[in-house]
Coordinates of C-alpha atoms in Angstrom, one line a residue:
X214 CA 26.4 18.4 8.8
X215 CA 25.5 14.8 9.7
X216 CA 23.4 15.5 12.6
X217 CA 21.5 16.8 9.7
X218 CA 21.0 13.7 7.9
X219 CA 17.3 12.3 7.4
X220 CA 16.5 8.8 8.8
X221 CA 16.5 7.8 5.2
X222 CA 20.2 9.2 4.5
X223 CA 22.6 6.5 2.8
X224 CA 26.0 6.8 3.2
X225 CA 28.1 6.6 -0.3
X226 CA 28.1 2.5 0.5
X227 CA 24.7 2.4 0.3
X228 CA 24.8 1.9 4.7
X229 CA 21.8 3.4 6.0
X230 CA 22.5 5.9 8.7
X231 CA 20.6 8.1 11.0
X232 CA 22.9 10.2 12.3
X233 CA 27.3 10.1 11.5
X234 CA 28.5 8.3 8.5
X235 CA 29.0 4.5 8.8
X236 CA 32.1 4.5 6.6
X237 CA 34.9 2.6 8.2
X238 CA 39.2 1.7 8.2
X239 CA 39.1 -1.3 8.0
X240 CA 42.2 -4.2 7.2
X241 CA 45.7 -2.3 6.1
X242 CA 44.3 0.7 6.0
X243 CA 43.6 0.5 9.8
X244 CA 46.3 -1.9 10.5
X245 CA 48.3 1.5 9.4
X246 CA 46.3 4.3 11.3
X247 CA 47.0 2.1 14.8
X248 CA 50.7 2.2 13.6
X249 CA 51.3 5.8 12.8
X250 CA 49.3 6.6 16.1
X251 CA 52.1 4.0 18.0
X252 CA 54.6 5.9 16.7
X253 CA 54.0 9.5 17.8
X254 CA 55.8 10.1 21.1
X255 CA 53.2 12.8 21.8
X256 CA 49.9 10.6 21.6
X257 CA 52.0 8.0 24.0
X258 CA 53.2 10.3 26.1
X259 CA 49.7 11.9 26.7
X260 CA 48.5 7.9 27.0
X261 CA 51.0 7.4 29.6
X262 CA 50.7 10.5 31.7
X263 CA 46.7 11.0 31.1
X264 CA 44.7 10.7 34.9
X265 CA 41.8 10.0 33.5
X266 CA 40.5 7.1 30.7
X267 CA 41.6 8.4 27.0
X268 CA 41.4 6.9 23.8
X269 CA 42.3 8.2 20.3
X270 CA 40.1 8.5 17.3
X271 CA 40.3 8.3 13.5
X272 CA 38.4 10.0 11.3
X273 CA 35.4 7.5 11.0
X274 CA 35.3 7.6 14.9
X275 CA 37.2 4.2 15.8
X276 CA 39.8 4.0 18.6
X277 CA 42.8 3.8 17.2
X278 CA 44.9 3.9 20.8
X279 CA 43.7 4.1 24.6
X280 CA 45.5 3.9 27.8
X281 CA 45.2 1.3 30.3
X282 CA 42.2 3.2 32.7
X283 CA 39.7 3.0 30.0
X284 CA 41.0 -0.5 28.9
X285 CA 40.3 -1.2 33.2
X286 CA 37.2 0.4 32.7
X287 CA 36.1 -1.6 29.7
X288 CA 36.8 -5.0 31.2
X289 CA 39.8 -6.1 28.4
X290 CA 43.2 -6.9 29.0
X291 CA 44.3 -7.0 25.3
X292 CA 43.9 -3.4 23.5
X293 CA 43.7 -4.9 20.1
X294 CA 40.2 -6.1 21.2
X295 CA 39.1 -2.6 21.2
X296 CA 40.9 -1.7 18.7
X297 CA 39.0 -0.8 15.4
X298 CA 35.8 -0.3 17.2
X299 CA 33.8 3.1 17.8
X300 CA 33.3 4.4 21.7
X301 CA 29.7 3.0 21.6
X302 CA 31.0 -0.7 20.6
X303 CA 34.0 -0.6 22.8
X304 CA 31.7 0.1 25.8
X305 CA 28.6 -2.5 24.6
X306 CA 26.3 0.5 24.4
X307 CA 22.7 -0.9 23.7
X308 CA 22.1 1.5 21.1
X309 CA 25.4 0.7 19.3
X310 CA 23.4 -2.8 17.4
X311 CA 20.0 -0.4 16.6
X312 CA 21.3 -0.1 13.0
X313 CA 23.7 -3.6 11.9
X314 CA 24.9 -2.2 9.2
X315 CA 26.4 1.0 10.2
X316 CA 27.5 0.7 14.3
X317 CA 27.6 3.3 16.5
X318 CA 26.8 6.7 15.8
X319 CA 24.0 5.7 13.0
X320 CA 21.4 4.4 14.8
X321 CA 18.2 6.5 15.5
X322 CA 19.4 7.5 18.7
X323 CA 23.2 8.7 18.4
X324 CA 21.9 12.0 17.6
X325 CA 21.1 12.6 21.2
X326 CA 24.1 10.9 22.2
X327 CA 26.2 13.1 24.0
X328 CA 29.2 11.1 22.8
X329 CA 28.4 11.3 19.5
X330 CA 27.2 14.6 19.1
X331 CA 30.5 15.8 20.8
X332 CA 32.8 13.7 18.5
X333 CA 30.8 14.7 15.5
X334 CA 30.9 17.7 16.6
X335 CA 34.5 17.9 16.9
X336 CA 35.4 16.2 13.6
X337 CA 33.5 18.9 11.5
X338 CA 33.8 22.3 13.2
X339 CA 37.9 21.4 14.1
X340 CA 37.5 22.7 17.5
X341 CA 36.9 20.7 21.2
X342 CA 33.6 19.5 21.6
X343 CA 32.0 18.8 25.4
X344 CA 28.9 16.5 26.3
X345 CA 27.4 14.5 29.3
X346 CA 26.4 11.0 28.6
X347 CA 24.0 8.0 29.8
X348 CA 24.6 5.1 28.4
X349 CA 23.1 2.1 29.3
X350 CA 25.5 -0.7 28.7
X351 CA 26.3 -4.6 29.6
X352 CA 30.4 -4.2 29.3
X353 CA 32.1 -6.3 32.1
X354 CA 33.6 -3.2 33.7
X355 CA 30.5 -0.7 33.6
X356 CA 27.8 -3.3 33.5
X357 CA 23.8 -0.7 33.7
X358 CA 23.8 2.9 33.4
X359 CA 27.2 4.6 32.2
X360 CA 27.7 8.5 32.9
X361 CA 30.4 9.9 31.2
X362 CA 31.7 13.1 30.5
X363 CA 32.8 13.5 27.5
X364 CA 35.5 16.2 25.8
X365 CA 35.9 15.5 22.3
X366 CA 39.3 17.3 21.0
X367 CA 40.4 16.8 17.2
X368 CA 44.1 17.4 16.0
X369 CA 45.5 17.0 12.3
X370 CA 48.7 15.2 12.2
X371 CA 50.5 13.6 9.0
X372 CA 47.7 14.8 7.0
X373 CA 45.0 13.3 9.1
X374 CA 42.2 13.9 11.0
X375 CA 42.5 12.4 14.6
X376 CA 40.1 13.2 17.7
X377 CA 41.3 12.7 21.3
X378 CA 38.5 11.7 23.1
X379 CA 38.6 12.1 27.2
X380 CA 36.2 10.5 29.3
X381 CA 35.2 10.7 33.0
X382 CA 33.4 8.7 34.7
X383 CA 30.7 10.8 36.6
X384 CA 28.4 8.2 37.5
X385 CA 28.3 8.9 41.2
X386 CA 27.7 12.3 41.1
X387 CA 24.7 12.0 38.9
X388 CA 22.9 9.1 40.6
X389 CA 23.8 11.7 43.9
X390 CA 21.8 14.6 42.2
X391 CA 19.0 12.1 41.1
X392 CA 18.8 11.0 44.4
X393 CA 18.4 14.5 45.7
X394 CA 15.8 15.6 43.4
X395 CA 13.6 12.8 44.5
X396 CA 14.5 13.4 48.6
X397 CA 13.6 17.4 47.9
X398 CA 10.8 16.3 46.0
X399 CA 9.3 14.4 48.5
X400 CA 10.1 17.0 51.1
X401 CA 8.6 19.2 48.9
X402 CA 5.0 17.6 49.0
X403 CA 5.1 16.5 52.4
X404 CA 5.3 20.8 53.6
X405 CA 2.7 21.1 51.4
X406 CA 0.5 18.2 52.7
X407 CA 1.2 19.7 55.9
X408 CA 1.3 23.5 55.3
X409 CA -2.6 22.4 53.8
X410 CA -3.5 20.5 56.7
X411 CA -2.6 23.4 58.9
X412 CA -4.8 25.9 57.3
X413 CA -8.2 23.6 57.7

């Protein structure tokens, strides 16, 4: 299993990688993936009628397809500027640039990345994957802190390994229970400052 790998793993290309493999589609061979992807009514069916941001994965993890919420969300208007890049690059995570060589999902800190555990995840065990995620980022459309959930769900279709990737944005619900631990918190040691107080 990659999560597995030791920080000194190297991919077959010689790519260092702490975590997923850095292999990539790259020229033709991805110019072709996007194409079969275009071409199934299914995937643009489900890109059409999908309520929340979607995007579709290859095998090595780079959007292949999305639909026009996460393209919003990502602050592009062209999908082909996406296109080719893994979840991590597409949204300028920080920790997508920790390892050069390989991109997002090898650096030392994609193994506790709920996006890329979940995708991973997905990829090898061929059933849906689920993972919250924080991911600090500078994109135009999520600029700071990025919660996301995230349910990774992998299909075979023409002989190919392909990975449905659904994302919601639950940003405002977690800075809401953040900000409740803290108010409770501070509840919390005033009753006891009091209850102390009292007892004197």
């Amino acid at each position: 299993m990659d999560g597995d790998r030791a920080p000194s793993d190297l991919d077959d290309g010689g790519i260092q990688t702490h975590f997923a493999s850095p292999q990539r589609s790259a020229g033709e061979q991805l110019h072709d993936e996007v194409s079969r992807i275009e071409r199934s009514p299914i995937v643009d069916a489900l890109l059409t009628a999908a309520d929340g941001m979607l995007a579709v994965l290859n095998a090595h993890r780079q959007v292949v397809a999305l639909n026009p919420r996460l393209l919003t969300m990502l602050g592009v208007e062209e999908p082909w500027d996406v296109l080719g890049l893994r979840p991590g690059e597409a949204v300028g995570c920080d920790h997508a640039r920790d390892n050069p060589g390989g991109g997002c999902g090898t650096g030392r800190m994609c193994a506790s990345c709920g996006a890329a555990v979940a995708i991973v995840s997905a990829l090898e065990s061929d059933e849906p994957a689920e993972r919250l995620c924080c991911i600090q980022t500078d994109s135009p459309g999520a600029d700071g802190d990025l919660y996301l959930s995230v349910r990774a769900h992998p299909i075979d279709w023409e002989d190919q390994s392909w990975v449905l990737l659904f994302l919601r944005d639950v940003s405002d619900q977690q800075k809401l229970t953040l900000l409740q631990r803290v108010f409770f918190h501070d509840i919390g040691n005033t009753i006891t400052a009091l209850v102390g107080t009292s007892f004197r």
